Coordinates of C-alpha atoms (C1' of nucleotides) in Angstrom, one line a residue:
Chain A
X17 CA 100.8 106.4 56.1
X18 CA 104.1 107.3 58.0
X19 CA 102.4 108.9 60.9
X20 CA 99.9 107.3 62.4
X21 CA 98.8 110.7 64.6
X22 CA 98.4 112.5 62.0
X23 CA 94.9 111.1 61.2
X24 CA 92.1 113.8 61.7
X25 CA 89.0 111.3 63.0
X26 CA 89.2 110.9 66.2
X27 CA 90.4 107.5 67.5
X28 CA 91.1 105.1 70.2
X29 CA 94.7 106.7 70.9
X30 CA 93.2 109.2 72.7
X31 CA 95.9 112.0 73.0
X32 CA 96.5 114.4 75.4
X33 CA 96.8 118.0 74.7
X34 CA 98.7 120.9 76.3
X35 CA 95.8 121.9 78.0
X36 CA 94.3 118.2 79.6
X37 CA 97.7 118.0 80.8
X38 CA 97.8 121.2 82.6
X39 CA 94.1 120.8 84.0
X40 CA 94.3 117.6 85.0
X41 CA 97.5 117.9 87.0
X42 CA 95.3 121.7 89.1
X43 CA 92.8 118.7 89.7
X44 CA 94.6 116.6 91.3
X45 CA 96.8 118.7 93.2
X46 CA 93.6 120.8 94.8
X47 CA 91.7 116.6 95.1
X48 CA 94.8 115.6 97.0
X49 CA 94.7 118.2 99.5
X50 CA 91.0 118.1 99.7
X51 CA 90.7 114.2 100.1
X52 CA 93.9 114.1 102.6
X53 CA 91.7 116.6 105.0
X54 CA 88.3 115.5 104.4
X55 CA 87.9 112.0 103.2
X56 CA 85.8 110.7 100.2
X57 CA 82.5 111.1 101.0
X58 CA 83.8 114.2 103.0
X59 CA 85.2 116.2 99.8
X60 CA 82.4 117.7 97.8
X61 CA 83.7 118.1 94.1
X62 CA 82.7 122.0 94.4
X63 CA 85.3 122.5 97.0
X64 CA 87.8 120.6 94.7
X65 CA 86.5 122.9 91.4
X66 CA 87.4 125.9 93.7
X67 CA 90.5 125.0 94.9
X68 CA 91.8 124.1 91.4
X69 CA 90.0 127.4 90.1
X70 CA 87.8 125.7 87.8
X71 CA 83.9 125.3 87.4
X72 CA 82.8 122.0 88.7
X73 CA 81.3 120.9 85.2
X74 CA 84.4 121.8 83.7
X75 CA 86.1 119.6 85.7
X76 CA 84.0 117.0 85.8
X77 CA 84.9 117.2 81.6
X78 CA 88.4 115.7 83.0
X79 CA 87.3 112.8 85.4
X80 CA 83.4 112.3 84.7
X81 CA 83.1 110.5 88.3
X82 CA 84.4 111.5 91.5
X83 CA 85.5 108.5 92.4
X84 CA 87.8 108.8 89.0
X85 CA 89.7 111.5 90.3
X86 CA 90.1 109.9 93.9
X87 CA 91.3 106.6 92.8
X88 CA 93.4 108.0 90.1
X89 CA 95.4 110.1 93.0
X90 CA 95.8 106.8 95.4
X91 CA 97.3 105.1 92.3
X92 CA 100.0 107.5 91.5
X93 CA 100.5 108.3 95.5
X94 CA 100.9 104.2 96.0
X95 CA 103.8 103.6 93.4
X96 CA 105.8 106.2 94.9
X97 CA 105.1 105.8 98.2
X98 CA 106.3 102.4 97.7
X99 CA 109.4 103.4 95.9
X100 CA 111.4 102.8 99.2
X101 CA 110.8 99.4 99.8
X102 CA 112.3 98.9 96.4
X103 CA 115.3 100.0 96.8
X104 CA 116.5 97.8 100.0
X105 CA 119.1 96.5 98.6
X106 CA 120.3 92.5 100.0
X107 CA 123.4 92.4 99.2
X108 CA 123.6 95.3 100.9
X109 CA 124.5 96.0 105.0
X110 CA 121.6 95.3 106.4
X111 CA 121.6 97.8 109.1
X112 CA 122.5 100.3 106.8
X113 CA 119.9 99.1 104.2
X114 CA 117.5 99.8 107.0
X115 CA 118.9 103.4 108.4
X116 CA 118.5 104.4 104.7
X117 CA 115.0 102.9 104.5
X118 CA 113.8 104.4 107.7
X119 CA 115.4 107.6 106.6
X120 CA 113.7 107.8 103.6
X121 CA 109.9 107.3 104.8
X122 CA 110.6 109.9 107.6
X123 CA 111.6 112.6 104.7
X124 CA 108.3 111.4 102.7
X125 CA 105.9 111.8 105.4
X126 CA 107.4 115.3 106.2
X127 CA 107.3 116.3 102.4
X128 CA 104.6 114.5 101.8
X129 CA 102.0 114.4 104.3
X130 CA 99.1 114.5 102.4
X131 CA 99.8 111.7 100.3
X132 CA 100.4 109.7 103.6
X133 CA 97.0 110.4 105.0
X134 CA 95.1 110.0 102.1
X135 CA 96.8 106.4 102.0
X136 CA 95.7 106.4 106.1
X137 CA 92.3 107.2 105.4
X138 CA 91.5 104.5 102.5
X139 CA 92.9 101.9 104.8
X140 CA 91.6 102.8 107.5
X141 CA 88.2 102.5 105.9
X142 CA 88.7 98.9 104.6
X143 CA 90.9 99.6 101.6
X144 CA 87.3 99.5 99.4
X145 CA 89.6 101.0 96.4
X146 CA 92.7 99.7 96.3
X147 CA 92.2 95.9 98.1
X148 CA 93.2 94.4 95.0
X149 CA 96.8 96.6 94.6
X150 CA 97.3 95.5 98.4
X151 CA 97.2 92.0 97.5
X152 CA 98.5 92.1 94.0
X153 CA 101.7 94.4 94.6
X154 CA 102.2 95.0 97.9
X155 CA 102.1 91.8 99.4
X156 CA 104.7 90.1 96.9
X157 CA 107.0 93.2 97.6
X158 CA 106.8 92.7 101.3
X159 CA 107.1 89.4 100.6
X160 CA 110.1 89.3 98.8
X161 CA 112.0 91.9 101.2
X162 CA 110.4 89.8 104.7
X163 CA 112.9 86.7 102.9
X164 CA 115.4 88.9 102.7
X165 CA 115.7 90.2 106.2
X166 CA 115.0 86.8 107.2
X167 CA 118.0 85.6 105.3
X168 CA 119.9 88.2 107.1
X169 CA 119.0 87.3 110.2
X170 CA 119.8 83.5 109.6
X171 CA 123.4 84.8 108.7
X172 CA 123.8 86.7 112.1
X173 CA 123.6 89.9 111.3
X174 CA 120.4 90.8 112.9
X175 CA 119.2 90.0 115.8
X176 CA 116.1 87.1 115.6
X177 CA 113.1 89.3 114.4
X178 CA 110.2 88.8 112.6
X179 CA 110.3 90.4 109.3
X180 CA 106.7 90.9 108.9
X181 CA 106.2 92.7 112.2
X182 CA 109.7 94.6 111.7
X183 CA 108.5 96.3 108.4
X184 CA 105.3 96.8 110.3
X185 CA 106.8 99.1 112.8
X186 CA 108.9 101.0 110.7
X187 CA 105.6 101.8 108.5
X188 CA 103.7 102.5 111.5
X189 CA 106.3 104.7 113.0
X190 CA 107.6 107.2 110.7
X191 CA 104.0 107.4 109.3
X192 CA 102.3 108.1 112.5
X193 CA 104.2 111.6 112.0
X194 CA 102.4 112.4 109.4
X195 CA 98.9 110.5 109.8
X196 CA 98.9 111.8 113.5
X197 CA 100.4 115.2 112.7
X198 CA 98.1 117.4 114.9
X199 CA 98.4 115.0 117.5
X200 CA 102.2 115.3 117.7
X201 CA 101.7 119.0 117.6
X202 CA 99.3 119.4 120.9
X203 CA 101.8 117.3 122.3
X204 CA 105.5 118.5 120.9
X205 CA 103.8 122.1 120.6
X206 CA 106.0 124.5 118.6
X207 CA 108.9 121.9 118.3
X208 CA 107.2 120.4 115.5
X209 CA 107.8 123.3 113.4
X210 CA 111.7 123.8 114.1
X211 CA 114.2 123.6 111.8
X212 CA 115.9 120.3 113.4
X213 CA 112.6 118.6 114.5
X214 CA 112.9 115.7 111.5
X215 CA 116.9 114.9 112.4
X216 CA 115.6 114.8 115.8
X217 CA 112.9 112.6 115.0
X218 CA 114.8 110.5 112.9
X219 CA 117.6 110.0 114.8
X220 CA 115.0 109.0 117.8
X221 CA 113.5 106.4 115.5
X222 CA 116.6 105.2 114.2
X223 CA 118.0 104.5 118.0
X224 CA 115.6 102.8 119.0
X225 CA 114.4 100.7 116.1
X226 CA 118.3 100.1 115.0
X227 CA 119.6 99.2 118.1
X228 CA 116.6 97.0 118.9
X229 CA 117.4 94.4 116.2
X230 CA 120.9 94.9 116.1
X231 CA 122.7 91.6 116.7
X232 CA 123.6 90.9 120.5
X233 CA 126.4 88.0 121.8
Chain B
X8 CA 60.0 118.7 151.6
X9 CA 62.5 115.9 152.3
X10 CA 62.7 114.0 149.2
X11 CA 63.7 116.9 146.3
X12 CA 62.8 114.4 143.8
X13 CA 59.5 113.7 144.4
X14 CA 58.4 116.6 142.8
X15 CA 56.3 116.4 140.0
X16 CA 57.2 119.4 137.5
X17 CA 59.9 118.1 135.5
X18 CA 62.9 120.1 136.8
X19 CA 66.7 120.6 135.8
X20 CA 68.3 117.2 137.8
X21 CA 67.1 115.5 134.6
X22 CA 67.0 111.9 135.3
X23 CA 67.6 109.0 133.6
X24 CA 65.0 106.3 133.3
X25 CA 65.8 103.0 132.5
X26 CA 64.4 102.9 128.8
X27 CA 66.8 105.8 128.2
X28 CA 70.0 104.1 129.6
X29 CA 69.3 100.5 127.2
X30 CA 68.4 103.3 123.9
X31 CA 71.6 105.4 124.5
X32 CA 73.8 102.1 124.8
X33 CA 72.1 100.9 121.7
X34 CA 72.5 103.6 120.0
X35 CA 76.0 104.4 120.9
X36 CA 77.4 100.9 120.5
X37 CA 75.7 100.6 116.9
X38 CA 76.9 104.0 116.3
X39 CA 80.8 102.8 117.2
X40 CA 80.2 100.5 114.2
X41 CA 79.1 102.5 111.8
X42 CA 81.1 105.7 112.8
X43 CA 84.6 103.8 112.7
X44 CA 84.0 102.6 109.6
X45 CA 82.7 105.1 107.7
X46 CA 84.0 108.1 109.5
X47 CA 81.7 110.9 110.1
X48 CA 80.4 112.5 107.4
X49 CA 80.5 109.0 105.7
X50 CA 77.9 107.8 108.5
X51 CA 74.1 108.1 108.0
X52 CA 71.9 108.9 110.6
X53 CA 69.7 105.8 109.3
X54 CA 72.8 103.4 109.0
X55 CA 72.4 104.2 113.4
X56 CA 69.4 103.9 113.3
X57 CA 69.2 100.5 111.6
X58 CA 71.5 99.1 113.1
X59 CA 70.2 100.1 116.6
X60 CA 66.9 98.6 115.6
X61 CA 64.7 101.7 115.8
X62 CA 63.4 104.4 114.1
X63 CA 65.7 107.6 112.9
X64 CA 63.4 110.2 115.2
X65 CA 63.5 108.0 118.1
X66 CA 67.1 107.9 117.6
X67 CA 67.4 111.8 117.7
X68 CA 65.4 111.6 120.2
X69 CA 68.0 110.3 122.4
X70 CA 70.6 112.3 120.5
X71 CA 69.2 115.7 119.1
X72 CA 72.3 116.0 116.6
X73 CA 74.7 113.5 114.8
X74 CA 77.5 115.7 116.2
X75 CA 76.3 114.3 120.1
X76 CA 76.6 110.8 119.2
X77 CA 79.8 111.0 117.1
X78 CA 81.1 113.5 120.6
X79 CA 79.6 111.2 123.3
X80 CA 81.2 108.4 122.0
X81 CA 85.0 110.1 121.4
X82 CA 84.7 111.1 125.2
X83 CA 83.5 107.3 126.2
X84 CA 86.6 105.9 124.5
X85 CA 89.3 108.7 125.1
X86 CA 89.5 107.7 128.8
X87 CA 89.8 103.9 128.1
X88 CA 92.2 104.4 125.9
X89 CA 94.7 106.8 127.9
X90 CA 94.1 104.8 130.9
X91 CA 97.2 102.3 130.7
X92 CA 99.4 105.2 130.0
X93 CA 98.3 106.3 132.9
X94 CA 99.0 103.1 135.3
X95 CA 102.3 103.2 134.8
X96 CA 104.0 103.2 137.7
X97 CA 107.1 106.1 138.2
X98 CA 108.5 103.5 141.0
X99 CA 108.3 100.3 138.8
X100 CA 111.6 98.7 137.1
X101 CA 111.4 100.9 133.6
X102 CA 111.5 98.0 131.4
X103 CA 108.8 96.2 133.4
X104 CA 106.7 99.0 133.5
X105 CA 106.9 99.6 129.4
X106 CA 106.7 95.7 128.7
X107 CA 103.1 95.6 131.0
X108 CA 102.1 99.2 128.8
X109 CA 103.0 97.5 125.2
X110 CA 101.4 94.4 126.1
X111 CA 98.3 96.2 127.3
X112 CA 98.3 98.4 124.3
X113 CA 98.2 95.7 122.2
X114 CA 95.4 93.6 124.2
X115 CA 93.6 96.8 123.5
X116 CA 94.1 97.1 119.7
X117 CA 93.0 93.8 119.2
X118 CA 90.2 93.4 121.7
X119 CA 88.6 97.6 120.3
X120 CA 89.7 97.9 117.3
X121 CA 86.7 100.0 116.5
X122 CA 88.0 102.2 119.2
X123 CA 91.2 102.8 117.6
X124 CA 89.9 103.4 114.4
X125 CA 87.3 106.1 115.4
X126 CA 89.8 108.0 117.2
X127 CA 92.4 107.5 114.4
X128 CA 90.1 108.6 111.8
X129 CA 89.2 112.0 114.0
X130 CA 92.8 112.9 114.4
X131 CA 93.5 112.3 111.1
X132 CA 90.5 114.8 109.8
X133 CA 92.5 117.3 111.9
X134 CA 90.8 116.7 115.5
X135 CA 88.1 119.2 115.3
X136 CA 85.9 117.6 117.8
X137 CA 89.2 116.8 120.4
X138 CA 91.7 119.0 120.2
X139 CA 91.1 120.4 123.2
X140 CA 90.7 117.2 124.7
X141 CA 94.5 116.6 123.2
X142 CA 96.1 120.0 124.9
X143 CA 93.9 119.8 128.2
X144 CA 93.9 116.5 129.1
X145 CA 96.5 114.1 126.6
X146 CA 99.2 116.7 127.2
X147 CA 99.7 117.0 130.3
X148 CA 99.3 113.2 130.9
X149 CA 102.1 112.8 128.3
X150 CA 104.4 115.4 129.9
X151 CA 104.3 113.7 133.3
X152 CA 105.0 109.8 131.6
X153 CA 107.7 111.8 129.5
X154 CA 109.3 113.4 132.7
X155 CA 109.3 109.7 134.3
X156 CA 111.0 107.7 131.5
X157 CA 113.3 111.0 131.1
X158 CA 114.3 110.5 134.6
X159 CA 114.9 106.7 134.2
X160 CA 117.2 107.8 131.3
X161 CA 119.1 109.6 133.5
X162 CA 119.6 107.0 136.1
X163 CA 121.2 104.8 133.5
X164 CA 117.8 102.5 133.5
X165 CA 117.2 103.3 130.0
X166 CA 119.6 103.9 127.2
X167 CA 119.6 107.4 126.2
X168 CA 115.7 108.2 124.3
X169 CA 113.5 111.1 123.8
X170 CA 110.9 110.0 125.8
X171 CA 108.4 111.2 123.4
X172 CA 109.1 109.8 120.2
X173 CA 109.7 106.4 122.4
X174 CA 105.8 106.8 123.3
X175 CA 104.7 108.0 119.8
X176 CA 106.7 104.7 118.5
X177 CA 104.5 103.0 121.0
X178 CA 101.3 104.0 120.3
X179 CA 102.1 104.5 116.0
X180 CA 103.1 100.7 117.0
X181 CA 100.2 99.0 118.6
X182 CA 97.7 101.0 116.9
X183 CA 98.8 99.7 113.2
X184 CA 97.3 96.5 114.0
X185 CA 93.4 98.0 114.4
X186 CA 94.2 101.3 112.3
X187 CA 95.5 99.2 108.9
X188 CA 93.9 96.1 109.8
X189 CA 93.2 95.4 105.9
X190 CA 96.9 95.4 105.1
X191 CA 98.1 93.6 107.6
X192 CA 95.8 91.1 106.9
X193 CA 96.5 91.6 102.8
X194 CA 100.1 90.9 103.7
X195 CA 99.9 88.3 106.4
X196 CA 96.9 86.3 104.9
X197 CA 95.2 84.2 106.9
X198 CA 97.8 84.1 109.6
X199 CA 96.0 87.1 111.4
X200 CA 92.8 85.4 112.2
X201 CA 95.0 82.4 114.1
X202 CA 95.1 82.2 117.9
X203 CA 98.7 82.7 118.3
X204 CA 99.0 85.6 116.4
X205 CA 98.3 88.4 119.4
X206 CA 101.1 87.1 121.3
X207 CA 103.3 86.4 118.2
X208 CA 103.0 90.2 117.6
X209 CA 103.3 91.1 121.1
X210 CA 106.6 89.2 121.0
X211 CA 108.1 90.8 118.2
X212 CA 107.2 94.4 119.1
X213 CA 108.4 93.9 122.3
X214 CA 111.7 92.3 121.2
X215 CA 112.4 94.9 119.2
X216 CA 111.2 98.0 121.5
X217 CA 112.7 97.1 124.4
X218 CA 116.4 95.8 122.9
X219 CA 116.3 99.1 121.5
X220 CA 116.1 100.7 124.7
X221 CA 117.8 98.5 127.5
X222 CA 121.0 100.4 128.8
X223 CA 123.9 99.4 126.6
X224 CA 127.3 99.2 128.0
Chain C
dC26 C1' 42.3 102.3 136.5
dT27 C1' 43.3 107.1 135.3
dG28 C1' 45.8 110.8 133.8
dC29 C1' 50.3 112.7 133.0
dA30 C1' 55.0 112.0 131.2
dT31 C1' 57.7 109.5 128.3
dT32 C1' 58.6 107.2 124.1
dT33 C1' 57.8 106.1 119.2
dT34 C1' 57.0 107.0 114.4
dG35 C1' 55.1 108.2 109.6
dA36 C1' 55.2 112.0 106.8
dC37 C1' 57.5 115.8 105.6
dC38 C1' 61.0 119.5 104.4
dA39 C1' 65.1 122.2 103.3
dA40 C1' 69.8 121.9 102.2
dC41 C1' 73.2 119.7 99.8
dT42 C1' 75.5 117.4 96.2
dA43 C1' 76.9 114.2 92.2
dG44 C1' 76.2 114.5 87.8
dT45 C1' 73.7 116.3 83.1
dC46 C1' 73.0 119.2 79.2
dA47 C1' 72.8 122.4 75.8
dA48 C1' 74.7 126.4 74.4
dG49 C1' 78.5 129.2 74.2
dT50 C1' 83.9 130.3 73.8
dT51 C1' 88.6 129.2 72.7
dT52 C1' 92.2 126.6 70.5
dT53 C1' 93.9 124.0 66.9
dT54 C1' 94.5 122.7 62.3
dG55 C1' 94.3 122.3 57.3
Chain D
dC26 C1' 91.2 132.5 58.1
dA27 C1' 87.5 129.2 58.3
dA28 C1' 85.9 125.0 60.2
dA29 C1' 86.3 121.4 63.4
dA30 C1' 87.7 120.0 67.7
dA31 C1' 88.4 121.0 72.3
dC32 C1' 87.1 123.4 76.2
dT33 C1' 84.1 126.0 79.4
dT34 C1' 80.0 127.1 82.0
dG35 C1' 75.1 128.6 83.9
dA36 C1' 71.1 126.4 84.8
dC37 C1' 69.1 122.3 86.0
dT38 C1' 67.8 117.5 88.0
dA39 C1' 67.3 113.6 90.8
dG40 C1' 68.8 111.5 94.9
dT41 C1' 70.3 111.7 99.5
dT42 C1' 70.3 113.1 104.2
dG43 C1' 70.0 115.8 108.7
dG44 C1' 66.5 117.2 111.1
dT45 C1' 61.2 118.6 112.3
dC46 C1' 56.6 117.9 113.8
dA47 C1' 52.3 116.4 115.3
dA48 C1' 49.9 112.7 116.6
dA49 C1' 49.8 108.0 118.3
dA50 C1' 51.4 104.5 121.6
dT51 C1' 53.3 103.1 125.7
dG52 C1' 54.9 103.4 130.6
dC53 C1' 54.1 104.6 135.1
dA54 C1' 52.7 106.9 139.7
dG55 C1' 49.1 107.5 142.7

DNA sequence: CTGCATTTTGACCAACTAGTCAAGTTTTTG
DNA sequence: CAAAAACTTGACTAGTTGGTCAAAATGCAG
């Protein structure tokens, strides 16, 4: 009776073996790029089976529904994408809270572009799947760091900003370089692609944004 | 022979009658709604059609394919959209001249946000139906704006920017508020709907934007 | 008012796609 | 090494959707 796993009827548990683990993780990975490119209704679950070199009903043995493996993807994509905000520290400096912050998104949405745009696309289209995580966890995040930027801006050491519209831009910015990626590229050309293009980018950002709530006599 | 077009045989000069010009708008303005919410391949032929009040083979009677609606109306709105970027004036004062170009931006994300979000969703799916829009027509629009504020910098009008990422940060900016409508209003609650709230955002974009950029001793 | 051109639509079709199923193969376990 | 559990798949189905077509209705010039 020591060990409860060892029990040979199947029950509620539900384990994973070796091999769900492996599979699920090639599903995934090939639904993530899919998704990112093509939307929801845009991805076919064929194009997903090929990509993660699987027939579609064996993957449909993993996530029975489509929509399982697309909301399953935006749920571990939000938590880390998130991550960030987190770690803004208020007892911190603020402006160097805020370089790090602003760093950090700029480094996610060039490693991890995909994850940005299939973020991009669900808003975009009114959030239908993950409304209720926007409102649940996001807001009372934002909320909680918006007080403590204003704080720091009632102690002088940022200029009079709103902290709503602040966090705003900062989202808005470093993400547009990987939600508008091809964009960028007819523009920048074969920039985009050199080795310095994200210090570059960063340090752009960080000028402008830093400087423009920096506190002034 | 005076009068080309009073021939009879229906020739190549294809004119428009006036039933065509009130279907087309019909059809183009119900397709805006449907098309920026849905995206593309989302969007149903019928969804138009409904929406348009008519039946699906009138509608592709007007429009043979889904792809000449979805095309027409990218065209219709590219041109709106670049044409503040275009009005701004290389002789201006440079802060004047960015303020009126936010300001407008902004007018425009609120006032079209269907606008924004079609062409947002299109260059996120990769462009496929613009890019050549993008390198013949954006590009070169860009380059000559860039060229401008680049000068301004050197005067000493501007602190020292990459003019592009400053009009990236610009248009990432003022497009968040149609693009990710649903979280801004899942974070700022009901404070979105309220009459204020344009120039309230207005206000703290262009704090922020232009401190970030005014010449520092 | 007449005859031609334009517009409108119901019925239909072919392609595609999410999801099922039953029958097989492989892996794990006692 | 057997038997059960887990995994895999070809063949299929039902629903959806972009687009066709022929015939009917309407608009319009002379």
């Amino acid at each position: 009776m020591a060990r409860a796993t060892k029990k040979k009827t199947s029950e509620t548990p539900e384990k994973t073996t070796r091999i769900q683990e492996i599979n699920r993780r090639l599903i995934l990975d090939a639904a993530l790029d899919v998704f990112s490119t093509y939307g929801f209704r845009g991805t076919t679950i064929d194009q997903i089976a090929d990509k993660a070199g699987m027939s579609k009903p064996n993957l449909l043995y993993y996530f029975p529904r489509k929509q399982n493996i697309y909301v399953t993807l935006l749920e571990e994509t939000l938590e880390e994408w998130l991550a960030p905000l987190a770690e803004i520290d208020p007892e911190g400096d603020p402006i160097e809270q805020l370089r790090k912050y602003i760093t950090l998104k700029i480094r996610m949405s060039e490693s991890h572009p995909e994850a940005s745009r299939l973020f991009a696309n669900e808003v975009l289209h009114g959030a239908p799947a993950i409304s209720e995580f926007l409102s649940k966890h996001l807001k009372p995040l934002v909320d909680d760091k918006a007080a403590v930027i204003r704080r720091w801006v009632g102690e002088g050491k940022l200029a009079p900003v709103d902290p709503y519209h602040l966090i705003f831009m900062i989202w808005a910015t470093t993400q547009h370089y990987a939600d508008f990626d091809v964009q960028v590229r007819a523009i920048m050309g074969n920039q985009v692609g050199r080795p310095g293009f994200r210090e570059q980018t960063a340090q752009a950002v960080l000028s402008i944004i830093l400087n423009g709530i920096r506190p002034r006599g």
